[in-house]
Structure formats: C-alpha cells, structure tokens
C-alpha cells in the first residue's frame, strides 16, 4: 500500500490553490540547523587526554572538553583521528577546522596556527627507571645516555636544541615511548608530565619508573599551556571557542571533567 503523509497531502492541496505553506521543523531539526559544523582533529594515542578504548571509541580529557565546548558553543562536531606529524599541515590545508589534542602553544607553532586561550597547563619532565643510576639531568651528565622522545613534539624540539650530544630514539606515540623506557631501549625519556602521570601512578608497567629532576617550563619550546589550534584567519571560530571555554570554566563543567582524570587542578 502506498503511504502518503498528511503533510504531503496538505502541501499538495495548498500549493494547488496557489498558497505556500512551511511546516514547522522538529526541535531536533532546529537545533541541528542552529549549530555550526566543526571538524576536530585528535591524535587518539595520548592517554589520558585522547585515546581509543577497547571498543575503538575516542575517550579522554581532550574529548570531554571538546564535547563540552561543542555543546556550549553550538557547534555540530565531528572527530577525525590524525597522525601527529600531519596534524598541523592538514589543519592548514582545510581538512578539518580545529585541533583539540593537547597541543602546546609553542612560538614555532604560533607562526603556523592560531590558538585559543589555554585550556590546561602541564610542564614537561624527565623520567627514568627506578633502578637507574641517573641523578644529574644536565646536558653534560646525560651526553652518553640514550634519550627517548615522541616525534614532532615540543619535547623533541627541546631535546634537539638543549641536549644535542645525546643519542635520541624518536617514538611514534606516547605508549611506544613509555614501553621503550620500561624495556630498556632508552635510558631516559622526556614527556609531558600530566600525560605520563596516570601511567606512572596507576599502571603496573609504569611502576618501574619515576620522575627525575625539576619540572621544565620553557615557554620557547613548551608554550604557555595547551590550546585549541585553528587556521590563522579563522577569527570567528576563535572568538566563539574562547567564549565557550570561559563559560565551561565558570559553570563548573571544566572542574567536573578535570576531577574525572586528575586528583588536582590542571588549569
């Protein structure tokens, strides 16, 4: 049997009489129409900030913050998993609209992309195995050691410039970096402190290792915290995201997400 909706009959009858009518959209349709599409790039390999769970679903602090910003800022958001080495070039090439993936706002990156206000701050730190004899982390003391860093990160840039004599192993992702330290492939690693905190504090594998030396907060290499990266000319989206970020900090949403992942504030 052919099924014809009442709306279709009404449209036909009214249009036949020369009268146009616009039927009201549903609330869900209106909500979708009011939202601005935004494609968000994440690495998906940087726990606890962004990672794929056992069901291959994106999880983490970055993802929760992004979803909150999309809700408050009225964005219709789509997540795209991207290799870290390609994440800025493909943003510039308009393959997505924003990077919400714990990107530090270094001076070098600011020449290529625009950043929102910071949404969290974390120092970098050296990590060694607990049975390591390393106590001095100066460039001279570490010159004969093997250092591990993750590819295309602020930590890699810092190490290349300030520890030029060290032999370096470049890992593709943070989990591979941690494994390299645990299995002895490298003597010491340099990593974002909050990123590795959960691995050291809450995993059996991470119990092998400990922080060594003071926190590193060099603005030249590590910037002034993590921000959302946008194309340089995307002024309207930058303003809207900063307003949304201010809103979720004011109404307690940010603190709830923070508490889900860390027992201390990371603002």
CSV table of C-alpha atoms in Angstrom, one decimal:
chain,number,residue,atom,x,y,z
A,1,UNK,CA,0.0,0.0,0.0
A,2,UNK,CA,1.3,3.5,-0.9
A,3,UNK,CA,1.8,5.6,2.2
A,4,UNK,CA,1.3,9.3,1.9
A,5,UNK,CA,1.7,11.6,4.9
A,6,UNK,CA,-0.8,14.2,5.9
A,7,UNK,CA,1.9,16.8,5.5
A,8,UNK,CA,2.3,15.8,1.8
A,9,UNK,CA,-1.5,16.0,1.2
A,10,UNK,CA,-1.6,19.4,2.8
A,11,UNK,CA,1.3,20.7,0.8
A,12,UNK,CA,-0.3,19.5,-2.5
A,13,UNK,CA,-3.7,20.9,-1.7
A,14,UNK,CA,-2.4,24.3,-0.6
A,15,UNK,CA,0.2,24.6,-3.4
A,16,UNK,CA,-2.6,23.7,-6.0
A,17,UNK,CA,-4.5,26.7,-4.7
A,18,UNK,CA,-1.6,29.0,-5.1
A,19,UNK,CA,-0.8,29.2,-1.4
A,20,UNK,CA,2.6,28.2,0.0
A,21,UNK,CA,3.0,26.8,3.5
A,22,UNK,CA,6.1,26.0,5.5
A,23,UNK,CA,5.6,23.2,8.1
A,24,UNK,CA,7.5,23.7,11.3
A,25,UNK,CA,10.7,21.7,11.7
A,26,UNK,CA,11.1,19.5,14.8
A,27,UNK,CA,13.1,20.8,17.8
A,28,UNK,CA,15.9,18.4,16.8
A,29,UNK,CA,16.0,19.7,13.3
A,30,UNK,CA,16.0,23.3,14.5
A,31,UNK,CA,18.8,22.5,16.9
A,32,UNK,CA,20.9,21.0,14.1
A,33,UNK,CA,20.3,23.9,11.8
A,34,UNK,CA,21.4,26.3,14.5
A,35,UNK,CA,24.8,24.6,15.0
A,36,UNK,CA,27.9,25.4,13.1
A,37,UNK,CA,29.7,22.3,11.7
A,38,UNK,CA,33.2,21.8,13.1
A,39,UNK,CA,35.7,19.1,12.3
A,40,UNK,CA,38.0,18.4,15.2
A,41,UNK,CA,41.4,16.6,14.8
A,42,UNK,CA,42.8,14.4,17.6
A,43,UNK,CA,45.7,12.1,17.6
A,44,UNK,CA,43.9,9.3,19.6
A,45,UNK,CA,47.1,8.0,21.1
A,46,UNK,CA,47.9,10.2,24.0
A,47,UNK,CA,46.1,8.8,27.1
A,48,UNK,CA,44.6,10.0,29.4
A,49,UNK,CA,44.0,13.1,27.1
A,50,UNK,CA,42.9,11.3,23.9
A,51,UNK,CA,42.9,7.6,23.1
A,52,UNK,CA,40.8,4.8,21.7
A,53,UNK,CA,39.2,2.5,24.2
A,54,UNK,CA,38.6,-1.3,23.8
A,55,UNK,CA,35.5,-0.5,21.6
A,56,UNK,CA,37.6,1.7,19.3
A,57,UNK,CA,35.8,4.8,20.7
A,58,UNK,CA,37.6,8.1,21.4
A,59,UNK,CA,37.9,8.8,25.1
A,60,UNK,CA,39.9,11.2,27.3
A,61,UNK,CA,40.2,14.7,28.8
A,62,UNK,CA,40.5,16.4,25.4
A,63,UNK,CA,37.5,14.6,24.1
A,64,UNK,CA,35.3,15.5,27.1
A,65,UNK,CA,36.5,19.2,26.9
A,66,UNK,CA,35.8,19.2,23.1
A,67,UNK,CA,32.2,17.8,23.6
A,68,UNK,CA,31.5,20.4,26.3
A,69,UNK,CA,32.8,23.2,24.1
A,70,UNK,CA,30.7,22.0,21.2
A,71,UNK,CA,27.6,22.0,23.3
A,72,UNK,CA,28.1,25.4,24.8
A,73,UNK,CA,29.4,27.0,21.6
A,74,UNK,CA,26.6,25.5,19.5
A,75,UNK,CA,28.9,23.5,17.2
A,76,UNK,CA,28.0,20.3,15.4
A,77,UNK,CA,31.2,18.4,15.9
A,78,UNK,CA,32.9,15.6,14.1
A,79,UNK,CA,36.1,14.0,15.4
A,80,UNK,CA,38.9,13.0,13.0
A,81,UNK,CA,41.8,10.9,14.1
A,82,UNK,CA,45.0,12.2,12.6
A,83,UNK,CA,48.7,11.3,12.7
A,84,UNK,CA,50.6,13.8,14.9
A,85,UNK,CA,53.2,14.6,12.2
A,86,UNK,CA,50.4,15.6,9.8
A,87,UNK,CA,48.1,17.3,12.2
A,88,UNK,CA,49.1,21.0,11.7
A,89,UNK,CA,49.7,20.7,7.9
A,90,UNK,CA,46.3,19.2,7.4
A,91,UNK,CA,44.6,21.8,9.5
A,92,UNK,CA,46.2,24.5,7.3
A,93,UNK,CA,45.1,22.5,4.3
A,94,UNK,CA,41.4,22.8,5.5
A,95,UNK,CA,41.0,19.0,6.1
A,96,UNK,CA,39.5,19.9,9.5
A,97,UNK,CA,38.7,23.1,11.4
A,98,UNK,CA,40.4,22.7,14.8
A,99,UNK,CA,42.9,20.6,16.7
A,100,UNK,CA,41.9,19.7,20.3
A,101,UNK,CA,44.7,17.3,21.1
A,102,UNK,CA,46.8,18.6,24.0
A,103,UNK,CA,48.9,20.8,21.7
A,104,UNK,CA,51.3,23.1,23.5
A,105,UNK,CA,51.3,26.6,22.2
A,106,UNK,CA,55.0,27.0,21.3
A,107,UNK,CA,56.4,30.0,19.5
A,108,UNK,CA,57.1,27.9,16.4
A,109,UNK,CA,53.5,26.6,16.2
A,110,UNK,CA,52.1,30.1,16.7
A,111,UNK,CA,53.7,31.1,13.3
A,112,UNK,CA,51.6,28.5,11.6
A,113,UNK,CA,48.3,28.4,13.5
A,114,UNK,CA,46.1,30.5,15.8
A,115,UNK,CA,45.4,29.3,19.4
A,116,UNK,CA,42.6,29.9,21.8
A,117,UNK,CA,43.3,30.7,25.4
A,118,UNK,CA,44.9,27.7,27.2
A,119,UNK,CA,42.6,25.0,28.4
A,120,UNK,CA,45.2,23.3,30.6
A,121,UNK,CA,48.8,23.7,31.6
A,122,UNK,CA,51.4,21.0,32.2
A,123,UNK,CA,55.2,21.0,32.5
A,124,UNK,CA,57.5,18.6,30.8
A,125,UNK,CA,59.7,16.3,32.8
A,126,UNK,CA,62.4,13.6,32.5
A,127,UNK,CA,61.5,10.1,33.6
A,128,UNK,CA,63.9,7.2,34.3
A,129,UNK,CA,63.6,3.6,35.6
A,130,UNK,CA,63.8,3.4,39.4
A,131,UNK,CA,67.0,1.2,39.1
A,132,UNK,CA,68.7,3.9,37.0
A,133,UNK,CA,71.9,5.5,38.2
A,134,UNK,CA,71.0,8.8,36.6
A,135,UNK,CA,70.7,11.7,39.1
A,136,UNK,CA,72.0,14.6,37.2
A,137,UNK,CA,69.9,15.7,34.2
A,138,UNK,CA,72.2,18.4,32.8
A,139,UNK,CA,73.3,18.1,29.2
A,140,UNK,CA,76.9,17.2,30.1
A,141,UNK,CA,75.8,14.4,32.5
A,142,UNK,CA,73.4,12.9,30.0
A,143,UNK,CA,75.7,13.2,26.9
A,144,UNK,CA,76.4,9.4,26.9
A,145,UNK,CA,72.8,8.3,27.6
A,146,UNK,CA,70.0,7.3,25.2
A,147,UNK,CA,67.1,9.7,25.3
A,148,UNK,CA,63.5,8.8,24.1
A,149,UNK,CA,61.0,11.4,22.8
A,150,UNK,CA,57.9,11.3,20.8
A,151,UNK,CA,58.0,12.5,17.2
A,152,UNK,CA,57.1,16.1,16.3
A,153,UNK,CA,56.6,17.2,19.9
A,154,UNK,CA,57.8,20.2,21.9
A,155,UNK,CA,59.8,17.7,23.9
A,156,UNK,CA,61.7,16.6,20.7
A,157,UNK,CA,62.4,20.2,19.8
A,158,UNK,CA,63.6,21.0,23.3
A,159,UNK,CA,65.9,17.9,23.4
A,160,UNK,CA,67.4,18.6,19.9
A,161,UNK,CA,68.3,22.2,20.9
A,162,UNK,CA,69.4,21.8,24.5
A,163,UNK,CA,70.7,18.2,24.5
A,164,UNK,CA,72.4,18.0,21.1
A,165,UNK,CA,75.0,15.5,22.2
A,166,UNK,CA,72.6,12.8,23.3
A,167,UNK,CA,71.7,9.8,21.2
A,168,UNK,CA,68.0,10.0,20.6
A,169,UNK,CA,65.3,7.5,19.7
A,170,UNK,CA,62.2,9.0,18.2
A,171,UNK,CA,59.0,7.1,19.0
A,172,UNK,CA,55.7,7.5,17.0
A,173,UNK,CA,53.4,7.7,20.0
A,174,UNK,CA,53.5,8.1,23.8
A,175,UNK,CA,52.6,4.5,24.6
A,176,UNK,CA,55.5,3.4,22.5
A,177,UNK,CA,57.7,5.9,24.3
A,178,UNK,CA,56.7,4.5,27.7
A,179,UNK,CA,57.3,0.9,26.5
A,180,UNK,CA,60.8,1.9,25.3
A,181,UNK,CA,61.7,3.2,28.7
A,182,UNK,CA,60.3,0.2,30.6
A,183,UNK,CA,62.0,-2.4,28.4
A,184,UNK,CA,65.4,-0.5,28.5
A,185,UNK,CA,65.5,0.6,24.8
A,186,UNK,CA,66.4,4.0,26.1
A,187,UNK,CA,67.9,5.3,29.4
A,188,UNK,CA,65.6,8.3,30.0
A,189,UNK,CA,62.6,9.9,28.3
A,190,UNK,CA,61.2,13.5,28.2
A,191,UNK,CA,57.5,13.8,28.3
A,192,UNK,CA,54.5,15.9,29.2
A,193,UNK,CA,54.1,15.4,33.0
A,194,UNK,CA,50.3,15.1,33.1
A,195,UNK,CA,50.3,12.8,30.1
A,196,UNK,CA,52.5,10.2,31.8
A,197,UNK,CA,51.2,10.8,35.3
A,198,UNK,CA,48.5,8.1,35.0
A,199,UNK,CA,50.9,5.5,33.6
A,200,UNK,CA,53.4,6.0,36.4
A,201,UNK,CA,50.8,6.3,39.2
A,202,UNK,CA,48.2,3.8,38.2
A,203,UNK,CA,49.6,1.0,36.0
A,204,UNK,CA,51.8,-2.0,36.7
A,205,UNK,CA,54.0,-1.2,33.8
A,206,UNK,CA,54.6,2.4,35.0
A,207,UNK,CA,55.6,1.3,38.5
A,208,UNK,CA,59.0,0.7,37.0
A,209,UNK,CA,59.7,4.3,36.6
A,210,UNK,CA,59.8,7.8,38.3
A,211,UNK,CA,60.2,11.5,37.6
A,212,UNK,CA,63.7,12.8,37.7
A,213,UNK,CA,64.7,16.4,38.1
A,214,UNK,CA,62.6,19.6,38.2
A,215,UNK,CA,59.6,20.5,36.0
A,216,UNK,CA,60.6,22.1,32.7
A,217,UNK,CA,58.5,25.1,31.8
A,218,UNK,CA,60.5,26.8,29.0
A,219,UNK,CA,57.9,29.0,27.1
A,220,UNK,CA,60.0,29.0,23.9
A,221,UNK,CA,59.6,25.2,23.5
A,222,UNK,CA,56.5,24.3,25.6
A,223,UNK,CA,54.5,27.5,25.2
A,224,UNK,CA,52.1,28.7,27.8
A,225,UNK,CA,50.0,25.6,28.1
A,226,UNK,CA,47.8,23.6,25.8
A,227,UNK,CA,45.4,25.4,23.4
A,228,UNK,CA,43.0,24.7,20.6
A,229,UNK,CA,44.6,25.3,17.2
A,230,UNK,CA,42.8,26.9,14.4
A,231,UNK,CA,43.7,28.4,11.0
A,232,UNK,CA,45.2,31.8,11.3
A,233,UNK,CA,42.3,33.5,9.5
A,234,UNK,CA,39.5,31.7,11.5
A,235,UNK,CA,38.8,34.7,13.7
A,236,UNK,CA,35.1,34.0,14.3
A,237,UNK,CA,35.6,30.4,15.5
A,238,UNK,CA,38.5,31.5,17.7
A,239,UNK,CA,36.2,34.1,19.5
A,240,UNK,CA,33.4,31.5,19.9
A,241,UNK,CA,35.6,28.9,21.3
A,242,UNK,CA,37.2,31.3,23.8
A,243,UNK,CA,33.7,32.3,24.9
A,244,UNK,CA,32.7,28.7,25.3
A,245,UNK,CA,35.9,27.9,27.2
A,246,UNK,CA,35.2,30.8,29.6
A,247,UNK,CA,31.7,29.5,30.1
A,248,UNK,CA,32.6,25.9,31.0
A,249,UNK,CA,35.1,27.2,33.5
A,250,UNK,CA,32.6,29.5,35.1
A,251,UNK,CA,29.7,27.0,35.4
A,252,UNK,CA,31.8,24.1,36.9
A,253,UNK,CA,31.8,21.9,33.8
A,254,UNK,CA,35.5,22.2,33.4
A,255,UNK,CA,36.1,21.2,37.1
A,256,UNK,CA,34.0,18.1,36.7
A,257,UNK,CA,35.9,16.9,33.7
A,258,UNK,CA,39.2,17.8,35.5
A,259,UNK,CA,38.2,15.7,38.5
A,260,UNK,CA,37.4,12.7,36.3
A,261,UNK,CA,41.0,12.4,35.2
A,262,UNK,CA,43.2,14.1,37.9
A,263,UNK,CA,43.0,14.5,41.6
A,264,UNK,CA,44.4,18.1,41.3
A,265,UNK,CA,43.6,21.1,39.2
A,266,UNK,CA,45.4,21.3,35.8
A,267,UNK,CA,44.2,24.8,34.9
